[in-house]
Amino acid sequence: KVEEVDDEGWMVIRSVQELDQVMEDVTTIAASVSSTASTTTTTTTTSRSLERKKRQEMRQARKLKLIKKQQQQQQDGTTTTTASSTSSKTKQSKMSQHDQEEEEEEEMFIAVIAWGSLPWQFTQPNRSKLLVVGDTECLPGNKNSSASFQPGGPSLPLEFSRISLDGRLTLVLDENATFQGTMYATHASTNLQDAISNLKQREMPLSSSEETPFQKKAIGYVNVKNNTYQCHSYQIYQIIKSWCVQHNFDAAIWWDAPSNFCKNKGVEFSLEEGMKHLYSLRRGEERERALNYIRKSPVEGTKSGIKDLVLDVFGE
């Protein structure tokens, strides 16, 4: 042990043996710190891997259940007469097809892909609440492993080029924009139509009357299992489909509304025109709501650079 210290508190080492001992202690401490840091950085990756493994196990269990059910139906059919056997097999075939469709619906894992206010605002006034696993909101940038939405969604072309009903400039898919990272969560429903309906009711105030053509197409989706999709861009559909396959999702849903800036303003969206629109909003709650949306958005910066300018001009 080295117990002697100088006036400033440094240990005084008087032999090579003492130096070797100190270096050994330092090496041990450094290895411990490195191990802790490595464990911390891999926590999220491990969690995702376990989640994917759980999904695969659930799929396998349901497939085995379906196979056993079909085998039992076939065994039951062999004990009947020839005439009744033919009728029974026809019924069993229909039942098996129906059971398989039900099983496929039950086992669907559906991703909700987001880039706007969804991660921190599951509910909006006069709209339905978004139902996702965990049911935990979190502002982008706040690291929270228990939050429903996490980084790691597909990279998509995004820009603040859509004017919402309340005047905000909202992020939408725009093929002229630069690619940005997105966030994703797992929907609480395993039925794709139910998940689409839930997201639609969160994004739009729906009346009891028949849906408009826009409302019918406002939610994009891809169903990997039967290779169907709804998306205003084939390129974006391909990107999201590949991401679903890589992350073991059976389907994904998202807000598929395109840019409407030119339709509303008569000019193409740009940094200058976007800022003009923000200045045209009434001071107070209306403008602050629009600015807060841009401030909180999970994207680092778009092609127009409007988020950076908003932060510089209006502050964080």
PDB file of C-alpha atoms in Angstrom:
ATOM      1  CA  LYS A   1       0.000   0.000   0.000  1.00  0.00           C
ATOM      2  CA  VAL A   2       1.135   3.539  -0.723  1.00  0.00           C
ATOM      3  CA  GLU A   3       0.151   5.661   2.239  1.00  0.00           C
ATOM      4  CA  GLU A   4       2.589   8.587   2.008  1.00  0.00           C
ATOM      5  CA  VAL A   5       1.343  11.741   0.223  1.00  0.00           C
ATOM      6  CA  ASP A   6       2.950  15.078  -0.505  1.00  0.00           C
ATOM      7  CA  ASP A   7       1.632  18.535   0.370  1.00  0.00           C
ATOM      8  CA  GLU A   8      -0.790  18.592  -2.582  1.00  0.00           C
ATOM      9  CA  GLY A   9      -2.284  15.167  -1.858  1.00  0.00           C
ATOM     10  CA  TRP A  10      -0.392  13.179  -4.517  1.00  0.00           C
ATOM     11  CA  MET A  11       0.831   9.693  -3.580  1.00  0.00           C
ATOM     12  CA  VAL A  12       4.560   9.421  -3.235  1.00  0.00           C
ATOM     13  CA  ILE A  13       5.859   6.321  -5.040  1.00  0.00           C
ATOM     14  CA  ARG A  14       9.318   5.248  -3.900  1.00  0.00           C
ATOM     15  CA  SER A  15       9.835   1.972  -5.748  1.00  0.00           C
ATOM     16  CA  VAL A  16       9.109   0.184  -9.016  1.00  0.00           C
ATOM     17  CA  GLN A  17       6.968  -2.332  -7.112  1.00  0.00           C
ATOM     18  CA  GLU A  18       4.772   0.434  -5.777  1.00  0.00           C
ATOM     19  CA  LEU A  19       4.419   1.886  -9.284  1.00  0.00           C
ATOM     20  CA  ASP A  20       3.431  -1.534 -10.684  1.00  0.00           C
ATOM     21  CA  GLN A  21       0.766  -1.883  -8.010  1.00  0.00           C
ATOM     22  CA  VAL A  22      -0.684   1.563  -8.745  1.00  0.00           C
ATOM     23  CA  MET A  23      -0.761   0.857 -12.504  1.00  0.00           C
ATOM     24  CA  GLU A  24      -2.504  -2.454 -11.863  1.00  0.00           C
ATOM     25  CA  ASP A  25      -5.176  -0.690  -9.787  1.00  0.00           C
ATOM     26  CA  VAL A  26      -5.674   1.946 -12.498  1.00  0.00           C
ATOM     27  CA  THR A  27      -6.041  -0.753 -15.158  1.00  0.00           C
ATOM     28  CA  THR A  28      -8.664  -2.557 -13.078  1.00  0.00           C
ATOM     29  CA  ILE A  29     -10.687   0.619 -12.539  1.00  0.00           C
ATOM     30  CA  ALA A  30     -10.488   1.569 -16.228  1.00  0.00           C
ATOM     31  CA  ALA A  31     -11.735  -1.877 -17.270  1.00  0.00           C
ATOM     32  CA  SER A  32     -14.658  -1.561 -14.852  1.00  0.00           C
ATOM     33  CA  VAL A  33     -15.631   1.883 -16.195  1.00  0.00           C
ATOM     34  CA  SER A  34     -15.386   0.660 -19.796  1.00  0.00           C
ATOM     35  CA  SER A  35     -17.606  -2.320 -19.029  1.00  0.00           C
ATOM     36  CA  THR A  36     -20.230  -0.086 -17.418  1.00  0.00           C
ATOM     37  CA  ALA A  37     -20.258   2.311 -20.370  1.00  0.00           C
ATOM     38  CA  SER A  38     -20.561  -0.566 -22.823  1.00  0.00           C
ATOM     39  CA  THR A  39     -23.484  -2.002 -20.884  1.00  0.00           C
ATOM     40  CA  THR A  40     -25.239   1.376 -20.894  1.00  0.00           C
ATOM     41  CA  THR A  41     -24.857   1.940 -24.638  1.00  0.00           C
ATOM     42  CA  THR A  42     -26.179  -1.516 -25.494  1.00  0.00           C
ATOM     43  CA  THR A  43     -29.268  -1.378 -23.255  1.00  0.00           C
ATOM     44  CA  THR A  44     -31.561  -0.042 -25.997  1.00  0.00           C
ATOM     45  CA  THR A  45     -30.187  -2.463 -28.605  1.00  0.00           C
ATOM     46  CA  THR A  46     -30.707  -5.410 -26.267  1.00  0.00           C
ATOM     47  CA  SER A  47     -34.265  -4.279 -25.528  1.00  0.00           C
ATOM     48  CA  ARG A  48     -35.070  -4.106 -29.246  1.00  0.00           C
ATOM     49  CA  SER A  49     -33.568  -7.566 -29.825  1.00  0.00           C
ATOM     50  CA  LEU A  50     -35.671  -9.063 -27.030  1.00  0.00           C
ATOM     51  CA  GLU A  51     -38.765  -7.406 -28.466  1.00  0.00           C
ATOM     52  CA  ARG A  52     -38.091  -8.893 -31.919  1.00  0.00           C
ATOM     53  CA  LYS A  53     -37.395 -12.314 -30.395  1.00  0.00           C
ATOM     54  CA  LYS A  54     -40.675 -12.184 -28.469  1.00  0.00           C
ATOM     55  CA  ARG A  55     -42.568 -11.383 -31.652  1.00  0.00           C
ATOM     56  CA  GLN A  56     -40.957 -14.301 -33.473  1.00  0.00           C
ATOM     57  CA  GLU A  57     -41.810 -16.674 -30.622  1.00  0.00           C
ATOM     58  CA  MET A  58     -45.431 -15.512 -30.598  1.00  0.00           C
ATOM     59  CA  ARG A  59     -45.691 -16.034 -34.352  1.00  0.00           C
ATOM     60  CA  GLN A  60     -44.247 -19.533 -34.052  1.00  0.00           C
ATOM     61  CA  ALA A  61     -46.627 -20.434 -31.227  1.00  0.00           C
ATOM     62  CA  ARG A  62     -49.635 -19.271 -33.218  1.00  0.00           C
ATOM     63  CA  LYS A  63     -48.517 -21.179 -36.301  1.00  0.00           C
ATOM     64  CA  LEU A  64     -48.164 -24.372 -34.248  1.00  0.00           C
ATOM     65  CA  LYS A  65     -51.608 -23.786 -32.765  1.00  0.00           C
ATOM     66  CA  LEU A  66     -53.089 -23.400 -36.248  1.00  0.00           C
ATOM     67  CA  ILE A  67     -51.364 -26.550 -37.522  1.00  0.00           C
ATOM     68  CA  LYS A  68     -52.671 -28.599 -34.576  1.00  0.00           C
ATOM     69  CA  LYS A  69     -56.176 -27.285 -35.165  1.00  0.00           C
ATOM     70  CA  GLN A  70     -56.049 -28.248 -38.846  1.00  0.00           C
ATOM     71  CA  GLN A  71     -54.663 -31.708 -38.020  1.00  0.00           C
ATOM     72  CA  GLN A  72     -57.466 -32.271 -35.504  1.00  0.00           C
ATOM     73  CA  GLN A  73     -60.049 -31.239 -38.078  1.00  0.00           C
ATOM     74  CA  GLN A  74     -58.575 -33.701 -40.601  1.00  0.00           C
ATOM     75  CA  GLN A  75     -58.636 -36.535 -38.032  1.00  0.00           C
ATOM     76  CA  ASP A  76     -62.258 -35.798 -37.176  1.00  0.00           C
ATOM     77  CA  GLY A  77     -63.143 -35.893 -40.870  1.00  0.00           C
ATOM     78  CA  THR A  78     -61.695 -39.396 -41.487  1.00  0.00           C
ATOM     79  CA  THR A  79     -64.164 -41.066 -39.111  1.00  0.00           C
ATOM     80  CA  THR A  80     -67.258 -40.101 -41.132  1.00  0.00           C
ATOM     81  CA  THR A  81     -68.788 -41.764 -44.197  1.00  0.00           C
ATOM     82  CA  THR A  82     -67.620 -40.955 -47.710  1.00  0.00           C
ATOM     83  CA  ALA A  83     -70.528 -38.637 -48.432  1.00  0.00           C
ATOM     84  CA  SER A  84     -70.343 -36.833 -45.126  1.00  0.00           C
ATOM     85  CA  SER A  85     -66.533 -36.788 -45.392  1.00  0.00           C
ATOM     86  CA  THR A  86     -66.714 -34.817 -48.614  1.00  0.00           C
ATOM     87  CA  SER A  87     -69.120 -32.336 -47.078  1.00  0.00           C
ATOM     88  CA  SER A  88     -67.045 -32.174 -43.907  1.00  0.00           C
ATOM     89  CA  LYS A  89     -63.809 -31.507 -45.773  1.00  0.00           C
ATOM     90  CA  THR A  90     -65.449 -28.678 -47.673  1.00  0.00           C
ATOM     91  CA  LYS A  91     -66.616 -27.145 -44.406  1.00  0.00           C
ATOM     92  CA  GLN A  92     -63.227 -27.774 -42.783  1.00  0.00           C
ATOM     93  CA  SER A  93     -61.466 -26.130 -45.698  1.00  0.00           C
ATOM     94  CA  LYS A  94     -63.599 -23.021 -45.264  1.00  0.00           C
ATOM     95  CA  MET A  95     -63.125 -23.120 -41.505  1.00  0.00           C
ATOM     96  CA  SER A  96     -59.379 -23.556 -41.853  1.00  0.00           C
ATOM     97  CA  GLN A  97     -59.187 -20.610 -44.221  1.00  0.00           C
ATOM     98  CA  HIS A  98     -61.279 -18.516 -41.825  1.00  0.00           C
ATOM     99  CA  ASP A  99     -59.194 -19.615 -38.835  1.00  0.00           C
ATOM    100  CA  GLN A 100     -56.002 -18.798 -40.693  1.00  0.00           C
ATOM    101  CA  GLU A 101     -57.275 -15.332 -41.565  1.00  0.00           C
ATOM    102  CA  GLU A 102     -58.171 -14.786 -37.912  1.00  0.00           C
ATOM    103  CA  GLU A 103     -54.782 -16.005 -36.753  1.00  0.00           C
ATOM    104  CA  GLU A 104     -53.022 -13.748 -39.249  1.00  0.00           C
ATOM    105  CA  GLU A 105     -55.041 -10.776 -37.976  1.00  0.00           C
ATOM    106  CA  GLU A 106     -54.276 -11.630 -34.361  1.00  0.00           C
ATOM    107  CA  GLU A 107     -50.550 -12.006 -34.876  1.00  0.00           C
ATOM    108  CA  MET A 108     -49.960  -8.749 -36.758  1.00  0.00           C
ATOM    109  CA  PHE A 109     -47.399  -6.408 -35.221  1.00  0.00           C
ATOM    110  CA  ILE A 110     -48.131  -2.911 -36.479  1.00  0.00           C
ATOM    111  CA  ALA A 111     -45.674  -0.025 -36.359  1.00  0.00           C
ATOM    112  CA  VAL A 112     -46.807   3.586 -36.081  1.00  0.00           C
ATOM    113  CA  ILE A 113     -44.247   5.797 -37.821  1.00  0.00           C
ATOM    114  CA  ALA A 114     -44.137   9.412 -36.658  1.00  0.00           C
ATOM    115  CA  TRP A 115     -42.205  12.613 -37.233  1.00  0.00           C
ATOM    116  CA  GLY A 116     -44.531  15.315 -35.921  1.00  0.00           C
ATOM    117  CA  SER A 117     -46.443  15.733 -32.661  1.00  0.00           C
ATOM    118  CA  LEU A 118     -47.516  12.107 -32.193  1.00  0.00           C
ATOM    119  CA  PRO A 119     -44.653  11.095 -29.837  1.00  0.00           C
ATOM    120  CA  TRP A 120     -45.561  13.726 -27.243  1.00  0.00           C
ATOM    121  CA  GLN A 121     -49.255  14.327 -27.962  1.00  0.00           C
ATOM    122  CA  PHE A 122     -51.387  11.178 -28.193  1.00  0.00           C
ATOM    123  CA  THR A 123     -54.581  13.192 -27.810  1.00  0.00           C
ATOM    124  CA  GLN A 124     -55.810  16.391 -29.445  1.00  0.00           C
ATOM    125  CA  PRO A 125     -59.024  18.322 -28.736  1.00  0.00           C
ATOM    126  CA  ASN A 126     -62.136  16.674 -30.214  1.00  0.00           C
ATOM    127  CA  ARG A 127     -60.138  13.724 -31.533  1.00  0.00           C
ATOM    128  CA  SER A 128     -59.515  10.155 -30.441  1.00  0.00           C
ATOM    129  CA  LYS A 129     -56.460   9.136 -28.462  1.00  0.00           C
ATOM    130  CA  LEU A 130     -53.683   7.245 -30.230  1.00  0.00           C
ATOM    131  CA  LEU A 131     -53.403   3.756 -28.771  1.00  0.00           C
ATOM    132  CA  VAL A 132     -49.831   2.479 -28.633  1.00  0.00           C
ATOM    133  CA  VAL A 133     -47.967  -0.032 -26.506  1.00  0.00           C
ATOM    134  CA  GLY A 134     -46.681   1.547 -23.293  1.00  0.00           C
ATOM    135  CA  ASP A 135     -49.034   4.547 -23.546  1.00  0.00           C
ATOM    136  CA  THR A 136     -46.158   6.876 -22.575  1.00  0.00           C
ATOM    137  CA  GLU A 137     -45.685  10.261 -24.223  1.00  0.00           C
ATOM    138  CA  CYS A 138     -42.251  11.866 -24.429  1.00  0.00           C
ATOM    139  CA  LEU A 139     -40.834  14.950 -26.079  1.00  0.00           C
ATOM    140  CA  PRO A 140     -38.168  14.254 -28.734  1.00  0.00           C
ATOM    141  CA  GLY A 141     -34.695  14.738 -27.323  1.00  0.00           C
ATOM    142  CA  ASN A 142     -35.710  13.529 -23.867  1.00  0.00           C
ATOM    143  CA  LYS A 143     -34.108  10.124 -23.560  1.00  0.00           C
ATOM    144  CA  ASN A 144     -36.692   7.823 -22.030  1.00  0.00           C
ATOM    145  CA  SER A 145     -36.373   4.097 -22.651  1.00  0.00           C
ATOM    146  CA  SER A 146     -39.959   3.558 -21.471  1.00  0.00           C
ATOM    147  CA  ALA A 147     -41.476   6.041 -23.958  1.00  0.00           C
ATOM    148  CA  SER A 148     -43.793   4.500 -26.533  1.00  0.00           C
ATOM    149  CA  PHE A 149     -42.061   6.198 -29.464  1.00  0.00           C
ATOM    150  CA  GLN A 150     -38.347   5.608 -29.934  1.00  0.00           C
ATOM    151  CA  PRO A 151     -35.807   6.768 -32.546  1.00  0.00           C
ATOM    152  CA  GLY A 152     -34.902   4.354 -35.299  1.00  0.00           C
ATOM    153  CA  GLY A 153     -37.791   4.670 -37.723  1.00  0.00           C
ATOM    154  CA  PRO A 154     -37.165   4.712 -41.493  1.00  0.00           C
ATOM    155  CA  SER A 155     -35.394   7.736 -42.997  1.00  0.00           C
ATOM    156  CA  LEU A 156     -37.946   9.662 -45.058  1.00  0.00           C
ATOM    157  CA  PRO A 157     -38.071  12.944 -47.024  1.00  0.00           C
ATOM    158  CA  LEU A 158     -39.744  15.464 -44.714  1.00  0.00           C
ATOM    159  CA  GLU A 159     -40.472  19.191 -44.825  1.00  0.00           C
ATOM    160  CA  PHE A 160     -42.667  21.723 -42.956  1.00  0.00           C
ATOM    161  CA  SER A 161     -44.682  22.253 -46.116  1.00  0.00           C
ATOM    162  CA  ARG A 162     -48.270  21.556 -45.082  1.00  0.00           C
ATOM    163  CA  ILE A 163     -50.580  24.166 -43.565  1.00  0.00           C
ATOM    164  CA  SER A 164     -52.830  22.565 -40.966  1.00  0.00           C
ATOM    165  CA  LEU A 165     -56.355  23.645 -40.062  1.00  0.00           C
ATOM    166  CA  ASP A 166     -55.020  25.694 -37.137  1.00  0.00           C
ATOM    167  CA  GLY A 167     -52.363  27.440 -39.244  1.00  0.00           C
ATOM    168  CA  ARG A 168     -49.314  25.439 -38.201  1.00  0.00           C
ATOM    169  CA  LEU A 169     -46.645  24.446 -40.709  1.00  0.00           C
ATOM    170  CA  THR A 170     -46.542  20.700 -40.196  1.00  0.00           C
ATOM    171  CA  LEU A 171     -44.018  18.097 -41.235  1.00  0.00           C
ATOM    172  CA  VAL A 172     -45.167  15.944 -44.123  1.00  0.00           C
ATOM    173  CA  LEU A 173     -43.692  13.545 -46.630  1.00  0.00           C
ATOM    174  CA  ASP A 174     -42.297  15.620 -49.480  1.00  0.00           C
ATOM    175  CA  GLU A 175     -40.262  13.999 -52.247  1.00  0.00           C
ATOM    176  CA  ASN A 176     -38.430  17.286 -52.828  1.00  0.00           C
ATOM    177  CA  ALA A 177     -37.181  17.317 -49.230  1.00  0.00           C
ATOM    178  CA  THR A 178     -34.082  15.869 -47.607  1.00  0.00           C
ATOM    179  CA  PHE A 179     -34.237  12.555 -45.755  1.00  0.00           C
ATOM    180  CA  GLN A 180     -34.762  12.719 -41.994  1.00  0.00           C
ATOM    181  CA  GLY A 181     -34.831  10.155 -39.222  1.00  0.00           C
ATOM    182  CA  THR A 182     -38.248   9.246 -37.819  1.00  0.00           C
ATOM    183  CA  MET A 183     -39.637   7.643 -34.655  1.00  0.00           C
ATOM    184  CA  TYR A 184     -41.805   4.578 -34.236  1.00  0.00           C
ATOM    185  CA  ALA A 185     -44.020   2.775 -31.743  1.00  0.00           C
ATOM    186  CA  THR A 186     -46.019  -0.454 -31.726  1.00  0.00           C
ATOM    187  CA  HIS A 187     -49.773   0.011 -32.048  1.00  0.00           C
ATOM    188  CA  ALA A 188     -51.870  -1.512 -29.285  1.00  0.00           C
ATOM    189  CA  SER A 189     -54.151  -3.213 -31.818  1.00  0.00           C
ATOM    190  CA  THR A 190     -53.169  -6.284 -33.841  1.00  0.00           C
ATOM    191  CA  ASN A 191     -55.858  -5.563 -36.436  1.00  0.00           C
ATOM    192  CA  LEU A 192     -54.626  -3.350 -39.258  1.00  0.00           C
ATOM    193  CA  GLN A 193     -58.000  -1.758 -40.066  1.00  0.00           C
ATOM    194  CA  ASP A 194     -58.577  -0.923 -36.405  1.00  0.00           C
ATOM    195  CA  ALA A 195     -55.105   0.644 -36.164  1.00  0.00           C
ATOM    196  CA  ILE A 196     -55.685   2.709 -39.314  1.00  0.00           C
ATOM    197  CA  SER A 197     -59.046   3.899 -37.989  1.00  0.00           C
ATOM    198  CA  ASN A 198     -57.485   4.871 -34.649  1.00  0.00           C
ATOM    199  CA  LEU A 199     -54.680   6.898 -36.239  1.00  0.00           C
ATOM    200  CA  LYS A 200     -57.138   8.555 -38.619  1.00  0.00           C
ATOM    201  CA  GLN A 201     -59.331   9.656 -35.714  1.00  0.00           C
ATOM    202  CA  ARG A 202     -56.273  11.030 -33.902  1.00  0.00           C
ATOM    203  CA  GLU A 203     -55.121  13.032 -36.934  1.00  0.00           C
ATOM    204  CA  MET A 204     -58.437  14.410 -38.191  1.00  0.00           C
ATOM    205  CA  PRO A 205     -61.703  15.638 -36.716  1.00  0.00           C
ATOM    206  CA  LEU A 206     -64.140  13.176 -38.308  1.00  0.00           C
ATOM    207  CA  SER A 207     -67.868  13.812 -38.558  1.00  0.00           C
ATOM    208  CA  SER A 208     -70.581  11.178 -38.727  1.00  0.00           C
ATOM    209  CA  SER A 209     -71.026  11.808 -42.452  1.00  0.00           C
ATOM    210  CA  GLU A 210     -69.245   9.861 -45.167  1.00  0.00           C
ATOM    211  CA  GLU A 211     -65.476  10.323 -45.408  1.00  0.00           C
ATOM    212  CA  THR A 212     -64.083  12.643 -48.039  1.00  0.00           C
ATOM    213  CA  PRO A 213     -61.659  11.323 -50.706  1.00  0.00           C
ATOM    214  CA  PHE A 214     -58.809  12.991 -48.785  1.00  0.00           C
ATOM    215  CA  GLN A 215     -59.775  11.360 -45.487  1.00  0.00           C
ATOM    216  CA  LYS A 216     -59.937   7.942 -47.127  1.00  0.00           C
ATOM    217  CA  LYS A 217     -56.321   8.249 -48.284  1.00  0.00           C
ATOM    218  CA  ALA A 218     -54.853  10.312 -45.420  1.00  0.00           C
ATOM    219  CA  ILE A 219     -53.422   7.306 -43.570  1.00  0.00           C
ATOM    220  CA  GLY A 220     -50.723   5.433 -45.388  1.00  0.00           C
ATOM    221  CA  TYR A 221     -50.100   1.779 -44.673  1.00  0.00           C
ATOM    222  CA  VAL A 222     -48.113  -1.200 -45.822  1.00  0.00           C
ATOM    223  CA  ASN A 223     -49.121  -4.793 -45.136  1.00  0.00           C
ATOM    224  CA  VAL A 224     -46.033  -6.947 -45.529  1.00  0.00           C
ATOM    225  CA  LYS A 225     -47.986 -10.185 -45.128  1.00  0.00           C
ATOM    226  CA  ASN A 226     -50.147  -9.771 -48.241  1.00  0.00           C
ATOM    227  CA  ASN A 227     -48.039  -7.142 -50.034  1.00  0.00           C
ATOM    228  CA  THR A 228     -50.730  -4.430 -50.100  1.00  0.00           C
ATOM    229  CA  TYR A 229     -50.234  -0.749 -49.413  1.00  0.00           C
ATOM    230  CA  GLN A 230     -51.645   2.763 -49.624  1.00  0.00           C
ATOM    231  CA  CYS A 231     -49.165   5.580 -50.143  1.00  0.00           C
ATOM    232  CA  HIS A 232     -48.975   8.611 -52.398  1.00  0.00           C
ATOM    233  CA  SER A 233     -45.373   7.687 -53.282  1.00  0.00           C
ATOM    234  CA  TYR A 234     -44.151   4.292 -54.479  1.00  0.00           C
ATOM    235  CA  GLN A 235     -40.597   5.170 -53.385  1.00  0.00           C
ATOM    236  CA  ILE A 236     -41.737   5.884 -49.819  1.00  0.00           C
ATOM    237  CA  TYR A 237     -43.782   2.680 -49.770  1.00  0.00           C
ATOM    238  CA  GLN A 238     -40.689   0.656 -50.724  1.00  0.00           C
ATOM    239  CA  ILE A 239     -38.595   2.320 -48.022  1.00  0.00           C
ATOM    240  CA  ILE A 240     -41.139   1.643 -45.287  1.00  0.00           C
ATOM    241  CA  LYS A 241     -41.774  -1.917 -46.439  1.00  0.00           C
ATOM    242  CA  SER A 242     -38.035  -2.728 -46.290  1.00  0.00           C
ATOM    243  CA  TRP A 243     -37.831  -1.168 -42.829  1.00  0.00           C
ATOM    244  CA  CYS A 244     -40.754  -3.309 -41.630  1.00  0.00           C
ATOM    245  CA  VAL A 245     -39.056  -6.478 -42.845  1.00  0.00           C
ATOM    246  CA  GLN A 246     -35.798  -5.540 -41.119  1.00  0.00           C
ATOM    247  CA  HIS A 247     -37.583  -4.815 -37.821  1.00  0.00           C
ATOM    248  CA  ASN A 248     -39.999  -7.777 -37.869  1.00  0.00           C
ATOM    249  CA  PHE A 249     -43.168  -5.723 -38.248  1.00  0.00           C
ATOM    250  CA  ASP A 250     -46.059  -7.174 -40.220  1.00  0.00           C
ATOM    251  CA  ALA A 251     -47.407  -3.739 -41.104  1.00  0.00           C
ATOM    252  CA  ALA A 252     -46.879  -0.020 -40.626  1.00  0.00           C
ATOM    253  CA  ILE A 253     -49.166   3.018 -40.629  1.00  0.00           C
ATOM    254  CA  TRP A 254     -48.402   6.724 -40.910  1.00  0.00           C
ATOM    255  CA  TRP A 255     -49.862  10.152 -41.737  1.00  0.00           C
ATOM    256  CA  ASP A 256     -49.662  10.249 -45.548  1.00  0.00           C
ATOM    257  CA  ALA A 257     -50.963  13.757 -46.241  1.00  0.00           C
ATOM    258  CA  PRO A 258     -48.852  15.534 -48.901  1.00  0.00           C
ATOM    259  CA  SER A 259     -47.733  19.157 -48.992  1.00  0.00           C
ATOM    260  CA  ASN A 260     -50.522  21.673 -49.565  1.00  0.00           C
ATOM    261  CA  PHE A 261     -48.516  24.890 -49.278  1.00  0.00           C
ATOM    262  CA  CYS A 262     -48.659  25.753 -52.986  1.00  0.00           C
ATOM    263  CA  LYS A 263     -52.380  24.962 -53.128  1.00  0.00           C
ATOM    264  CA  ASN A 264     -53.075  27.324 -50.209  1.00  0.00           C
ATOM    265  CA  LYS A 265     -50.560  30.098 -50.929  1.00  0.00           C
ATOM    266  CA  GLY A 266     -50.152  29.957 -54.690  1.00  0.00           C
ATOM    267  CA  VAL A 267     -46.353  29.614 -54.427  1.00  0.00           C
ATOM    268  CA  GLU A 268     -43.981  26.731 -53.781  1.00  0.00           C
ATOM    269  CA  PHE A 269     -42.808  26.251 -50.216  1.00  0.00           C
ATOM    270  CA  SER A 270     -39.452  27.838 -49.361  1.00  0.00           C
ATOM    271  CA  LEU A 271     -37.718  29.272 -46.325  1.00  0.00           C
ATOM    272  CA  GLU A 272     -38.829  32.803 -47.197  1.00  0.00           C
ATOM    273  CA  GLU A 273     -42.457  31.843 -47.906  1.00  0.00           C
ATOM    274  CA  GLY A 274     -42.610  29.650 -44.804  1.00  0.00           C
ATOM    275  CA  MET A 275     -41.442  32.504 -42.568  1.00  0.00           C
ATOM    276  CA  LYS A 276     -43.928  34.880 -44.220  1.00  0.00           C
ATOM    277  CA  HIS A 277     -46.691  32.482 -43.285  1.00  0.00           C
ATOM    278  CA  LEU A 278     -45.543  32.267 -39.650  1.00  0.00           C
ATOM    279  CA  TYR A 279     -45.413  36.078 -39.391  1.00  0.00           C
ATOM    280  CA  SER A 280     -48.922  36.257 -40.839  1.00  0.00           C
ATOM    281  CA  LEU A 281     -50.321  34.282 -37.894  1.00  0.00           C
ATOM    282  CA  ARG A 282     -51.844  36.309 -35.092  1.00  0.00           C
ATOM    283  CA  ARG A 283     -49.506  37.061 -32.210  1.00  0.00           C
ATOM    284  CA  GLY A 284     -50.177  35.066 -29.111  1.00  0.00           C
ATOM    285  CA  GLU A 285     -51.585  31.562 -28.877  1.00  0.00           C
ATOM    286  CA  GLU A 286     -51.988  30.936 -32.615  1.00  0.00           C
ATOM    287  CA  ARG A 287     -48.418  31.833 -33.545  1.00  0.00           C
ATOM    288  CA  GLU A 288     -46.903  30.287 -30.418  1.00  0.00           C
ATOM    289  CA  ARG A 289     -48.639  26.985 -31.128  1.00  0.00           C
ATOM    290  CA  ALA A 290     -47.172  26.974 -34.640  1.00  0.00           C
ATOM    291  CA  LEU A 291     -43.689  27.841 -33.366  1.00  0.00           C
ATOM    292  CA  ASN A 292     -43.789  25.210 -30.620  1.00  0.00           C
ATOM    293  CA  TYR A 293     -44.649  22.526 -33.147  1.00  0.00           C
ATOM    294  CA  ILE A 294     -41.523  23.374 -35.146  1.00  0.00           C
ATOM    295  CA  ARG A 295     -39.365  23.676 -32.013  1.00  0.00           C
ATOM    296  CA  LYS A 296     -40.420  20.264 -30.686  1.00  0.00           C
ATOM    297  CA  SER A 297     -40.216  18.392 -33.978  1.00  0.00           C
ATOM    298  CA  PRO A 298     -37.781  15.449 -33.820  1.00  0.00           C
ATOM    299  CA  VAL A 299     -35.978  16.368 -37.060  1.00  0.00           C
ATOM    300  CA  GLU A 300     -32.598  18.058 -36.782  1.00  0.00           C
ATOM    301  CA  GLY A 301     -33.028  20.226 -39.850  1.00  0.00           C
ATOM    302  CA  THR A 302     -34.860  20.151 -43.160  1.00  0.00           C
ATOM    303  CA  LYS A 303     -33.819  21.285 -46.621  1.00  0.00           C
ATOM    304  CA  SER A 304     -35.439  24.688 -46.126  1.00  0.00           C
ATOM    305  CA  GLY A 305     -33.689  25.270 -42.796  1.00  0.00           C
ATOM    306  CA  ILE A 306     -36.842  26.757 -41.299  1.00  0.00           C
ATOM    307  CA  LYS A 307     -36.454  25.048 -37.921  1.00  0.00           C
ATOM    308  CA  ASP A 308     -32.985  26.533 -37.419  1.00  0.00           C
ATOM    309  CA  LEU A 309     -34.250  29.982 -38.374  1.00  0.00           C
ATOM    310  CA  VAL A 310     -37.239  29.713 -36.046  1.00  0.00           C
ATOM    311  CA  LEU A 311     -34.921  28.853 -33.164  1.00  0.00           C
ATOM    312  CA  ASP A 312     -32.632  31.769 -34.022  1.00  0.00           C
ATOM    313  CA  VAL A 313     -35.404  34.352 -34.473  1.00  0.00           C
ATOM    314  CA  PHE A 314     -37.983  33.260 -31.905  1.00  0.00           C
ATOM    315  CA  GLY A 315     -35.755  31.352 -29.495  1.00  0.00           C
ATOM    316  CA  GLU A 316     -36.106  27.907 -28.013  1.00  0.00           C
TER     317      GLU A 316
END
